[in-house]
Tab-separated table of C-alpha atoms and ligand atoms in Angstrom:
chain	number	residue	atom	x	y	z
A	1	MET	CA	0.000	0.000	0.000
A	2	ALA	CA	1.347	3.444	-0.837
A	3	GLY	CA	2.590	5.533	2.110
A	4	ASN	CA	-0.079	8.203	1.674
A	5	THR	CA	-2.912	5.694	1.749
A	6	LYS	CA	-1.527	4.176	4.924
A	7	VAL	CA	-1.280	7.592	6.556
A	8	ASN	CA	-4.856	8.407	5.535
A	9	GLU	CA	-6.205	5.097	6.806
A	10	PHE	CA	-4.422	5.435	10.102
A	11	MET	CA	-5.575	9.033	10.499
A	12	ALA	CA	-9.190	8.071	9.757
A	13	MET	CA	-8.983	5.685	12.720
A	14	ILE	CA	-7.364	8.342	14.961
A	15	ILE	CA	-9.970	10.954	14.024
A	16	ALA	CA	-12.872	8.565	14.614
A	17	LYS	CA	-11.493	7.542	17.999
A	18	ASN	CA	-10.551	11.036	19.169
A	19	GLN	CA	-13.316	13.209	17.802
A	20	GLY	CA	-12.892	16.967	17.850
A	21	GLU	CA	-9.308	16.796	19.136
A	22	THR	CA	-7.844	18.677	16.183
A	23	GLU	CA	-4.442	19.530	17.668
A	24	PHE	CA	-3.967	15.885	18.635
A	25	HIS	CA	-4.815	14.801	15.072
A	26	GLN	CA	-2.300	17.346	13.741
A	27	ALA	CA	0.503	16.134	16.012
A	28	VAL	CA	-0.138	12.462	15.264
A	29	LYS	CA	-0.331	13.028	11.512
A	30	GLU	CA	3.039	14.744	11.432
A	31	VAL	CA	4.662	11.845	13.252
A	32	VAL	CA	2.906	9.153	11.221
A	33	GLU	CA	3.960	10.797	7.947
A	34	SER	CA	7.590	10.550	9.072
A	35	LEU	CA	7.252	7.043	10.436
A	36	ILE	CA	5.341	5.123	7.748
A	37	PRO	CA	8.331	4.742	5.363
A	38	PHE	CA	10.534	3.753	8.322
A	39	LEU	CA	7.979	1.210	9.562
A	40	GLU	CA	7.744	-0.353	6.100
A	41	GLU	CA	11.458	-1.088	6.343
A	42	ASN	CA	11.105	-2.330	9.923
A	43	PRO	CA	7.988	-4.530	9.963
A	44	GLU	CA	8.583	-5.809	13.522
A	45	TYR	CA	7.105	-2.541	14.815
A	46	GLN	CA	3.994	-3.071	12.714
A	47	PHE	CA	3.458	-6.612	14.022
A	48	SER	CA	3.547	-5.251	17.565
A	49	LYS	CA	1.017	-2.496	16.694
A	50	ILE	CA	3.364	0.090	18.165
A	51	LEU	CA	1.724	2.964	16.295
A	52	ASP	CA	-1.731	2.012	17.554
A	53	ARG	CA	-0.460	1.748	21.104
A	54	ILE	CA	1.771	4.830	21.154
A	55	THR	CA	-1.147	7.046	20.061
A	56	GLU	CA	-3.408	5.799	22.882
A	57	PRO	CA	-2.690	7.357	26.305
A	58	GLU	CA	-1.931	4.852	29.047
A	59	ARG	CA	-4.248	6.839	31.296
A	60	VAL	CA	-6.320	10.048	31.134
A	61	ILE	CA	-7.337	11.706	34.384
A	62	MET	CA	-9.971	14.473	34.412
A	63	PHE	CA	-11.213	16.122	37.560
A	64	ARG	CA	-13.192	18.968	39.098
A	65	VAL	CA	-11.221	21.855	40.609
A	66	PRO	CA	-13.466	23.992	42.843
A	67	TRP	CA	-12.036	27.109	44.490
A	68	VAL	CA	-13.265	30.360	46.016
A	69	ASP	CA	-12.301	33.727	44.484
A	70	ASP	CA	-11.524	36.951	46.371
A	71	GLN	CA	-15.195	37.989	46.182
A	72	GLY	CA	-16.260	34.779	47.931
A	73	GLU	CA	-17.729	33.309	44.711
A	74	ILE	CA	-17.264	29.594	44.050
A	75	GLN	CA	-15.418	28.917	40.791
A	76	VAL	CA	-15.199	25.551	39.071
A	77	ASN	CA	-12.413	24.629	36.633
A	78	ARG	CA	-11.460	21.354	35.031
A	79	GLY	CA	-8.139	19.650	35.742
A	80	TYR	CA	-6.370	17.091	33.577
A	81	ARG	CA	-3.357	14.811	33.553
A	82	ILE	CA	-2.562	12.746	30.467
A	83	GLU	CA	-0.219	9.859	31.321
A	84	MET	CA	0.770	9.059	27.769
A	85	ASN	CA	3.675	6.618	27.820
A	86	SER	CA	5.892	5.181	30.560
A	87	ALA	CA	7.980	2.746	28.486
A	88	ILE	CA	11.292	4.453	29.246
A	89	GLY	CA	10.631	6.203	32.568
A	90	PRO	CA	8.081	7.917	34.801
A	91	TYR	CA	5.607	10.213	33.027
A	92	LYS	CA	7.148	13.652	32.639
A	93	GLY	CA	5.770	16.836	31.142
A	94	GLY	CA	4.435	20.229	32.098
A	95	LEU	CA	1.179	21.619	33.442
A	96	ARG	CA	-0.531	24.339	31.404
A	97	PHE	CA	-3.002	26.800	32.954
A	98	HIS	CA	-4.758	28.671	30.149
A	99	PRO	CA	-8.436	29.195	29.233
A	100	THR	CA	-7.948	27.365	25.901
A	101	VAL	CA	-6.808	24.139	27.585
A	102	ASN	CA	-8.853	21.096	26.590
A	103	LEU	CA	-8.349	17.369	26.196
A	104	GLY	CA	-7.164	17.563	22.575
A	105	ILE	CA	-4.521	20.200	23.282
A	106	LEU	CA	-3.141	18.286	26.245
A	107	LYS	CA	-3.116	15.019	24.295
A	108	PHE	CA	-1.124	16.667	21.485
A	109	LEU	CA	1.341	18.018	24.034
A	110	ALA	CA	1.614	14.660	25.849
A	111	PHE	CA	2.135	12.825	22.558
A	112	GLU	CA	4.920	15.203	21.472
A	113	GLN	CA	6.444	14.897	24.918
A	114	VAL	CA	6.975	11.130	24.504
A	115	PHE	CA	9.260	11.669	21.490
A	116	LYS	CA	10.938	14.747	22.950
A	117	ASN	CA	11.784	13.015	26.215
A	118	SER	CA	13.194	10.045	24.353
A	119	LEU	CA	15.398	12.377	22.286
A	120	THR	CA	16.993	13.799	25.457
A	121	SER	CA	18.429	10.288	26.094
A	122	LEU	CA	17.241	10.559	29.730
A	123	PRO	CA	14.907	7.951	31.296
A	124	LEU	CA	11.705	9.999	31.018
A	125	GLY	CA	8.271	8.856	29.893
A	126	GLY	CA	5.750	11.344	28.481
A	127	GLY	CA	2.824	13.162	30.065
A	128	LYS	CA	1.106	16.545	30.178
A	129	GLY	CA	-1.609	18.177	32.222
A	130	GLY	CA	-3.196	21.402	33.260
A	131	SER	CA	-6.438	23.273	33.527
A	132	ASP	CA	-8.640	25.820	31.783
A	133	PHE	CA	-7.930	28.116	34.752
A	134	ASP	CA	-6.592	31.542	33.669
A	135	PRO	CA	-4.007	32.946	36.096
A	136	LYS	CA	-4.110	36.297	34.259
A	137	GLY	CA	-5.759	38.991	36.364
A	138	LYS	CA	-6.009	36.739	39.441
A	139	SER	CA	-4.537	37.733	42.805
A	140	ASP	CA	-1.693	35.677	44.290
A	141	ASN	CA	-4.139	34.325	46.872
A	142	GLU	CA	-6.575	33.223	44.189
A	143	VAL	CA	-3.785	31.479	42.286
A	144	MET	CA	-2.726	29.779	45.528
A	145	ARG	CA	-6.237	28.579	46.339
A	146	PHE	CA	-6.652	27.240	42.822
A	147	CYS	CA	-3.256	25.449	42.925
A	148	GLN	CA	-4.084	23.896	46.300
A	149	SER	CA	-7.413	22.583	45.063
A	150	PHE	CA	-5.829	21.307	41.833
A	151	MET	CA	-3.091	19.463	43.746
A	152	THR	CA	-5.529	18.027	46.283
A	153	GLU	CA	-6.788	15.769	43.494
A	154	LEU	CA	-3.636	15.468	41.354
A	155	GLN	CA	-1.469	14.267	44.268
A	156	ARG	CA	-3.068	10.826	44.285
A	157	HIS	CA	-1.925	10.218	40.687
A	158	ILE	CA	1.674	11.506	40.755
A	159	GLY	CA	4.920	10.787	42.604
A	160	GLN	CA	8.679	10.993	42.118
A	161	ASN	CA	8.772	7.490	40.552
A	162	THR	CA	5.367	7.667	38.821
A	163	ASP	CA	4.684	11.018	37.244
A	164	VAL	CA	6.665	14.239	37.698
A	165	PRO	CA	4.952	17.391	36.332
A	166	ALA	CA	6.666	20.726	35.608
A	167	GLY	CA	5.585	24.152	34.323
A	168	ASP	CA	4.304	25.266	30.916
A	169	ILE	CA	2.177	28.221	29.778
A	170	GLY	CA	0.725	29.945	32.853
A	171	VAL	CA	2.666	27.753	35.278
A	172	GLY	CA	5.932	29.308	36.447
A	173	GLY	CA	7.868	29.475	39.703
A	174	ARG	CA	4.941	30.930	41.676
A	175	GLU	CA	2.518	28.166	40.684
A	176	ILE	CA	5.078	25.366	41.133
A	177	GLY	CA	5.682	26.696	44.674
A	178	PHE	CA	1.985	26.569	45.606
A	179	LEU	CA	1.569	23.129	44.011
A	180	PHE	CA	4.636	21.715	45.755
A	181	GLY	CA	3.552	23.115	49.136
A	182	GLN	CA	0.186	21.408	48.899
A	183	TYR	CA	1.680	18.088	47.750
A	184	LYS	CA	4.094	18.109	50.689
A	185	ARG	CA	1.337	18.989	53.113
A	186	ILE	CA	-1.003	16.206	52.008
A	187	ARG	CA	1.585	13.463	51.476
A	188	ASN	CA	3.900	14.469	54.314
A	189	GLU	CA	6.958	13.880	52.154
A	190	PHE	CA	9.632	16.098	50.648
A	191	THR	CA	10.400	14.527	47.279
A	192	GLY	CA	11.193	15.622	43.750
A	193	VAL	CA	7.582	15.237	42.608
A	194	LEU	CA	7.669	18.449	40.564
A	195	THR	CA	10.470	20.132	38.625
A	196	GLY	CA	11.037	23.833	38.174
A	197	LYS	CA	11.211	24.173	41.966
A	198	GLY	CA	12.870	27.123	43.712
A	199	LEU	CA	16.611	26.881	44.274
A	200	GLN	CA	16.330	26.736	48.063
A	201	TRP	CA	13.893	23.828	48.014
A	202	GLY	CA	15.177	21.326	45.494
A	203	GLY	CA	15.275	23.249	42.215
A	204	SER	CA	18.102	23.102	39.697
A	205	LEU	CA	20.230	25.952	38.462
A	206	ILE	CA	19.546	26.677	34.762
A	207	ARG	CA	16.043	25.102	34.849
A	208	PRO	CA	14.278	28.454	34.236
A	209	GLU	CA	16.717	29.221	31.417
A	210	ALA	CA	16.818	25.715	29.936
A	211	THR	CA	14.121	25.767	27.251
A	212	GLY	CA	15.114	29.143	25.805
A	213	TYR	CA	18.856	28.485	26.028
A	214	GLY	CA	18.388	24.989	24.627
A	215	ALA	CA	16.436	26.238	21.606
A	216	VAL	CA	19.194	28.738	20.830
A	217	TYR	CA	21.898	26.061	21.266
A	218	PHE	CA	19.933	23.891	18.829
A	219	ALA	CA	19.643	26.746	16.312
A	220	GLU	CA	23.386	27.384	16.641
A	221	GLU	CA	24.021	23.711	15.838
A	222	MET	CA	21.801	23.990	12.759
A	223	LEU	CA	23.626	27.145	11.649
A	224	LYS	CA	26.978	25.376	12.091
A	225	THR	CA	25.990	22.810	9.456
A	226	ARG	CA	26.078	25.698	6.983
A	227	GLY	CA	29.278	27.191	8.395
A	228	ASP	CA	27.316	29.990	10.058
A	229	SER	CA	26.477	31.261	13.571
A	230	PHE	CA	24.228	33.717	15.454
A	231	LYS	CA	26.859	36.446	15.232
A	232	GLY	CA	25.329	39.466	13.498
A	233	LYS	CA	21.981	37.753	12.859
A	234	THR	CA	18.677	39.592	13.183
A	235	VAL	CA	16.257	37.471	15.181
A	236	ALA	CA	12.455	37.606	15.532
A	237	VAL	CA	11.122	36.091	18.747
A	238	SER	CA	7.441	35.586	19.614
A	239	GLY	CA	6.073	35.363	23.145
A	240	SER	CA	7.525	37.153	26.140
A	241	GLY	CA	7.218	34.468	28.793
A	242	ASN	CA	9.710	32.018	30.214
A	243	VAL	CA	10.960	30.488	26.966
A	244	ALA	CA	11.126	33.773	25.027
A	245	GLN	CA	12.942	35.648	27.798
A	246	PHE	CA	15.844	33.224	28.031
A	247	ALA	CA	16.021	32.688	24.284
A	248	VAL	CA	16.573	36.439	23.967
A	249	GLU	CA	19.261	36.370	26.673
A	250	LYS	CA	21.205	33.614	24.891
A	251	VAL	CA	20.875	35.205	21.429
A	252	ILE	CA	22.341	38.427	22.839
A	253	ALA	CA	25.193	36.427	24.420
A	254	LEU	CA	25.958	34.801	21.054
A	255	GLY	CA	26.085	38.132	19.231
A	256	GLY	CA	22.649	38.204	17.596
A	257	LYS	CA	20.108	41.050	17.635
A	258	VAL	CA	16.523	40.336	18.756
A	259	VAL	CA	14.051	42.807	17.278
A	260	THR	CA	10.631	41.481	18.313
A	261	LEU	CA	8.653	40.109	21.269
A	262	SER	CA	4.928	39.484	21.571
A	263	ASP	CA	2.064	38.391	23.775
A	264	SER	CA	-1.486	37.374	23.014
A	265	ASN	CA	-2.405	41.013	22.270
A	266	GLY	CA	0.261	42.022	19.758
A	267	PHE	CA	3.979	42.444	19.063
A	268	ILE	CA	6.691	45.075	19.491
A	269	TYR	CA	9.360	45.836	16.891
A	270	ASP	CA	12.591	47.333	18.191
A	271	PRO	CA	14.965	47.757	15.222
A	272	ASP	CA	17.880	48.714	17.514
A	273	GLY	CA	17.590	45.373	19.252
A	274	ILE	CA	16.629	44.288	22.761
A	275	ASP	CA	19.754	44.690	24.889
A	276	ALA	CA	20.422	43.410	28.407
A	277	GLU	CA	18.892	46.474	30.063
A	278	LYS	CA	15.704	46.271	27.974
A	279	LEU	CA	15.500	42.539	28.674
A	280	SER	CA	15.634	43.107	32.420
A	281	TYR	CA	12.728	45.545	31.961
A	282	VAL	CA	10.797	42.757	30.156
A	283	LEU	CA	11.506	40.300	32.988
A	284	ASP	CA	10.193	42.748	35.567
A	285	LEU	CA	7.196	43.668	33.373
A	286	LYS	CA	6.178	40.056	32.712
A	287	ASN	CA	7.269	38.172	35.828
A	288	THR	CA	6.704	40.691	38.621
A	289	ARG	CA	4.192	43.256	37.407
A	290	ARG	CA	2.496	40.781	35.033
A	291	GLY	CA	1.909	43.560	32.506
A	292	ARG	CA	1.471	43.623	28.711
A	293	ILE	CA	4.202	43.803	26.045
A	294	SER	CA	2.612	47.012	24.665
A	295	GLU	CA	4.137	48.788	27.687
A	296	TYR	CA	7.605	48.048	26.224
A	297	ALA	CA	6.670	50.029	23.117
A	298	LYS	CA	5.652	53.029	25.218
A	299	LYS	CA	8.754	52.876	27.390
A	300	TYR	CA	11.248	52.581	24.516
A	301	ASN	CA	9.254	54.484	21.907
A	302	VAL	CA	9.110	51.661	19.357
A	303	ALA	CA	6.332	50.292	17.150
A	304	TYR	CA	3.592	48.097	18.631
A	305	THR	CA	1.210	46.215	16.336
A	306	GLU	CA	-2.021	45.141	17.990
A	307	GLY	CA	-3.535	41.776	17.086
A	308	GLN	CA	-0.609	40.657	14.897
A	309	ARG	CA	2.320	38.263	15.199
A	310	PRO	CA	5.900	39.264	14.409
A	311	TRP	CA	6.470	37.166	11.263
A	312	SER	CA	6.154	40.038	8.779
A	313	VAL	CA	9.378	41.569	10.103
A	314	LYS	CA	12.623	41.066	8.184
A	315	CYS	CA	14.863	38.616	10.047
A	316	ASP	CA	17.489	35.908	9.525
A	317	VAL	CA	16.261	33.670	12.332
A	318	ALA	CA	12.754	33.148	13.742
A	319	LEU	CA	12.251	31.703	17.208
A	320	PRO	CA	8.538	31.101	17.865
A	321	CYS	CA	8.253	30.866	21.670
A	322	ALA	CA	4.550	31.544	22.411
A	323	THR	CA	2.049	28.812	21.539
A	324	GLN	CA	0.780	26.243	19.006
A	325	ASN	CA	-0.189	27.181	15.452
A	326	GLU	CA	1.192	30.702	15.723
A	327	ILE	CA	2.862	30.576	12.277
A	328	GLU	CA	0.387	30.053	9.456
A	329	LYS	CA	1.159	29.454	5.802
A	330	HIS	CA	1.132	33.110	4.735
A	331	GLU	CA	3.387	34.007	7.658
A	332	ALA	CA	5.830	31.218	6.758
A	333	GLU	CA	5.863	32.534	3.188
A	334	ALA	CA	6.574	36.051	4.462
A	335	LEU	CA	9.458	34.790	6.596
A	336	VAL	CA	11.039	32.927	3.670
A	337	ALA	CA	10.475	35.831	1.261
A	338	ASN	CA	12.180	38.177	3.745
A	339	GLY	CA	15.297	36.014	3.832
A	340	CYS	CA	14.755	34.028	7.026
A	341	VAL	CA	17.093	31.001	6.970
A	342	VAL	CA	16.386	29.402	10.365
A	343	VAL	CA	13.109	28.648	12.132
A	344	CYS	CA	13.748	27.023	15.475
A	345	GLU	CA	10.753	26.243	17.692
A	346	GLY	CA	10.916	27.141	21.382
A	347	ALA	CA	7.154	26.604	21.570
A	348	ASN	CA	5.353	23.307	20.957
A	349	MET	CA	3.965	22.905	17.409
A	350	PRO	CA	3.962	26.656	16.679
A	351	SER	CA	3.968	26.088	12.902
A	352	THR	CA	0.873	24.765	11.125
A	353	PRO	CA	1.442	21.782	8.777
A	354	GLU	CA	1.134	24.158	5.798
A	355	ALA	CA	3.802	26.435	7.277
A	356	VAL	CA	6.117	23.466	7.851
A	357	GLU	CA	5.675	22.525	4.206
A	358	VAL	CA	6.756	26.037	3.162
A	359	PHE	CA	9.930	25.748	5.279
A	360	LEU	CA	10.809	22.281	3.979
A	361	GLU	CA	10.188	23.261	0.364
A	362	ALA	CA	12.399	26.337	0.783
A	363	ARG	CA	15.040	24.009	2.312
A	364	ILE	CA	15.739	26.377	5.169
A	365	LEU	CA	16.924	25.123	8.563
A	366	TYR	CA	13.692	24.150	10.312
A	367	GLY	CA	13.981	22.756	13.860
A	368	PRO	CA	10.690	21.301	15.160
A	369	GLY	CA	9.774	21.873	18.804
A	370	LYS	CA	10.081	18.304	19.940
A	371	ALA	CA	13.812	18.488	19.212
A	372	ALA	CA	14.537	22.205	19.583
A	373	ASN	CA	12.761	22.856	22.889
A	374	ALA	CA	13.765	19.605	24.618
A	375	GLY	CA	16.273	21.505	26.770
A	376	GLY	CA	13.567	22.321	29.310
A	377	VAL	CA	12.585	18.762	30.025
A	378	ALA	CA	16.231	17.690	29.831
A	379	VAL	CA	17.163	19.987	32.716
A	380	SER	CA	14.006	18.853	34.522
A	381	GLY	CA	15.468	15.354	34.191
A	382	LEU	CA	18.729	16.663	35.637
A	383	GLU	CA	16.739	18.250	38.485
A	384	MET	CA	15.261	14.801	39.238
A	385	THR	CA	18.756	13.290	39.250
A	386	GLN	CA	20.039	15.949	41.664
A	387	ASN	CA	16.984	15.414	43.910
A	388	SER	CA	17.627	11.663	44.011
A	389	MET	CA	21.293	12.237	44.834
A	390	ARG	CA	20.382	14.945	47.363
A	391	LEU	CA	22.927	17.367	45.932
A	392	SER	CA	23.073	20.362	43.585
A	393	TRP	CA	25.296	20.821	40.587
A	394	THR	CA	26.846	24.172	39.691
A	395	ARG	CA	25.446	26.446	37.014
A	396	GLU	CA	28.387	25.612	34.747
A	397	GLU	CA	27.887	21.876	35.168
A	398	VAL	CA	24.164	21.963	34.344
A	399	ASP	CA	24.725	24.319	31.406
A	400	ALA	CA	27.481	22.075	30.008
A	401	ARG	CA	25.175	19.046	30.240
A	402	LEU	CA	22.363	21.008	28.564
A	403	GLN	CA	24.652	22.030	25.704
A	404	GLN	CA	25.818	18.455	25.233
A	405	ILE	CA	22.234	17.143	25.230
A	406	MET	CA	21.171	19.701	22.598
A	407	LYS	CA	24.200	18.755	20.463
A	408	ASP	CA	23.328	15.071	20.800
A	409	ILE	CA	19.684	15.694	19.846
A	410	HIS	CA	20.905	17.614	16.825
A	411	GLY	CA	23.146	14.666	15.960
A	412	THR	CA	20.205	12.248	16.235
A	413	CYS	CA	18.140	14.448	13.902
A	414	MET	CA	21.001	14.478	11.378
A	415	LYS	CA	21.354	10.696	11.600
A	416	TYR	CA	17.712	9.955	10.835
A	417	GLY	CA	16.787	13.077	8.869
A	418	LYS	CA	19.505	13.538	6.243
A	419	ASP	CA	18.353	12.682	2.736
A	420	ASP	CA	20.423	11.618	-0.282
A	421	SER	CA	20.943	15.231	-1.363
A	422	GLY	CA	22.437	16.087	2.048
A	423	PHE	CA	19.415	18.137	3.161
A	424	VAL	CA	18.438	17.523	6.779
A	425	ASN	CA	14.729	17.103	7.369
A	426	TYR	CA	14.725	17.651	11.144
A	427	VAL	CA	11.045	16.660	11.343
A	428	ASN	CA	11.770	13.143	10.128
A	429	GLY	CA	14.978	13.044	12.155
A	430	ALA	CA	13.251	13.945	15.416
A	431	ASN	CA	10.246	11.701	14.859
A	432	ILE	CA	12.232	8.597	13.911
A	433	GLY	CA	15.044	9.274	16.402
A	434	GLY	CA	12.548	9.751	19.236
A	435	PHE	CA	10.425	6.757	18.226
A	436	ILE	CA	13.025	3.971	18.163
A	437	LYS	CA	13.951	3.922	21.865
A	438	VAL	CA	10.324	4.067	23.017
A	439	ALA	CA	9.178	1.461	20.480
A	440	ASP	CA	11.979	-0.974	21.326
A	441	SER	CA	11.212	-0.602	25.042
A	442	MET	CA	7.502	-1.221	24.410
A	443	MET	CA	8.341	-4.362	22.439
A	444	ALA	CA	10.559	-5.640	25.248
A	445	GLN	CA	7.843	-5.083	27.841
A	446	GLY	CA	5.065	-7.064	26.148
A	447	PHE	CA	1.558	-5.937	25.306
A	448	VAL	CA	1.006	-3.429	28.087
B	501	LIG	P1	4.626	31.469	29.535
B	501	LIG	O1	3.289	31.369	30.121
B	501	LIG	O2	5.780	31.854	30.391
B	501	LIG	O3	4.616	32.455	28.292
B	501	LIG	C1	3.763	32.245	27.220
B	501	LIG	C2	3.892	33.397	26.250
B	501	LIG	O4	3.180	33.089	25.067
B	501	LIG	C3	3.305	34.678	26.782
B	501	LIG	O5	3.985	35.776	26.226
B	501	LIG	C4	1.878	34.604	26.274
B	501	LIG	O6	1.239	35.857	26.150
B	501	LIG	C5	2.080	33.990	24.910
B	501	LIG	N1	0.873	33.239	24.546
B	501	LIG	C6	0.287	32.242	25.249
B	501	LIG	N2	-0.829	31.820	24.615
B	501	LIG	C7	-0.923	32.567	23.504
B	501	LIG	C8	-1.850	32.615	22.446
B	501	LIG	N3	-2.902	31.775	22.397
B	501	LIG	N4	-1.620	33.509	21.439
B	501	LIG	C9	-0.564	34.358	21.491
B	501	LIG	N5	0.345	34.359	22.480
B	501	LIG	C10	0.165	33.482	23.458
B	501	LIG	O7	4.899	30.032	28.839
B	501	LIG	P2	6.274	29.397	28.362
B	501	LIG	O8	7.206	30.446	27.916
B	501	LIG	O9	6.686	28.441	29.404
B	501	LIG	O10	5.782	28.529	27.117
B	501	LIG	C11	5.801	29.015	25.767
B	501	LIG	C12	5.780	27.862	24.797
B	501	LIG	O11	6.937	27.025	25.027
B	501	LIG	C13	4.582	26.911	24.896
B	501	LIG	O12	4.278	26.414	23.617
B	501	LIG	C14	5.118	25.786	25.765
B	501	LIG	O13	4.397	24.576	25.579
B	501	LIG	C15	6.527	25.678	25.227
B	501	LIG	N6	7.485	25.000	26.081
B	501	LIG	C16	7.730	25.449	27.360
B	501	LIG	C17	8.649	24.811	28.148
B	501	LIG	C18	9.028	25.323	29.486
B	501	LIG	O14	10.010	24.800	30.049
B	501	LIG	N7	8.369	26.314	30.039
B	501	LIG	C19	9.334	23.584	27.690
B	501	LIG	C20	9.072	23.244	26.305
B	501	LIG	C21	8.159	23.930	25.562
B	501	LIG	P3	0.136	36.312	27.228
B	501	LIG	O15	0.910	36.793	28.392
B	501	LIG	O16	-0.645	37.361	26.553
B	501	LIG	O17	-0.684	35.086	27.538
């Protein structure tokens, strides 16, 4: 049967079984397209129905999260944890608090996480969770009450050897603190059940920086394959949260110039570049005052475009670091037409399938999120190791390990993604490279 027909047949089954979960369909289709030719050459995986099993979560937990707001009103949100695959280690993946969160979005994220975690070469299974709770505009006390209620249910499903959540959109140091406090209180144990913890209570140096730094290290590796580097490059970044902030910091350190940042309302364009002083303003604005990126434009007298994303700006490198499907086809075409030669994804699945096609056809360096943003979960894995050993590594040691892991992931993508013409399709490389270890482990463990 031709590859396309097989993909279509498999996707018809996935769509029928997981109705309305469009992001999950999108994530599965991308992986299946990469894998079908590989599976045809390796029929043992087909006999074991690995594809059917790897696309079905081991467990889905959904629960009510009641809490009381500052006005005394009872609020009810929905909590989730998707325990996708534990073939190579305990479930591991972030928690997202955002009003758009639903089952399909979390299943796409959990599915991607399985491959990403495998690529890090650490013993980490895949999971993801979160809630449709919106921390924006809530007081610290409201966020705390929500986190305590959320953890009161989640705690019975997680543990340092079972499932170890971390942060994601809307879940940063503040939320991890409240969640950890409630876990410890209920279970009466101090363990590494969450990562992204504060430094004084079990966190790892470089964890906050890891996803952004890692994405830039990955982009630098891609540039090296063409004898190039970040030095002198103009860089467009989207988002202004955790991943974006540290991506900007590392680009500056490597000699590049970042000219954009965004949030869900619009983007700023600073043609002089965001320097260290402006970046520290962004950190204060976003992490302490929890303000909007438009305030940057007022403070530094630069352009702010409401309701738009930054992809129309001329740049050499694009680092999408906000959310899924934030680069559509016309935006990908604009990037390529403006001379962009690298797209490296700090966010998860930020490019639509049509946008990915534009990048691959233009043969630019395109690094998909499951490879490029794996630095975050990699350092989470290192945080778990330090917790188990009851010691802390230095900043230099963690950063060196992160750099090595990103180099190794890049190497894996080259190994499985290079075609006969020498072009590296990092999508195929990441999907096949991430699949093999998980699939072989599933085969060894029987039909579970
Ligand atoms: P944050 O919550 O710290 O920041 C998210 C940023 O993206 C904010 O600027 C936010 O703007 C913007 N954003 C969120 N939703 C949307 C939307 N629907 N449209 C436009 N902009 C939006 O999250 P992170 O930086 O942690 O996460 C960013 C991306 O990186 C996500 O895709 C996440 O899954 C991925 N990622 C994160 C990792 C981590 O370690 N944190 C690890 C690997 C991947 P606003 O303030 O207006 O909401």
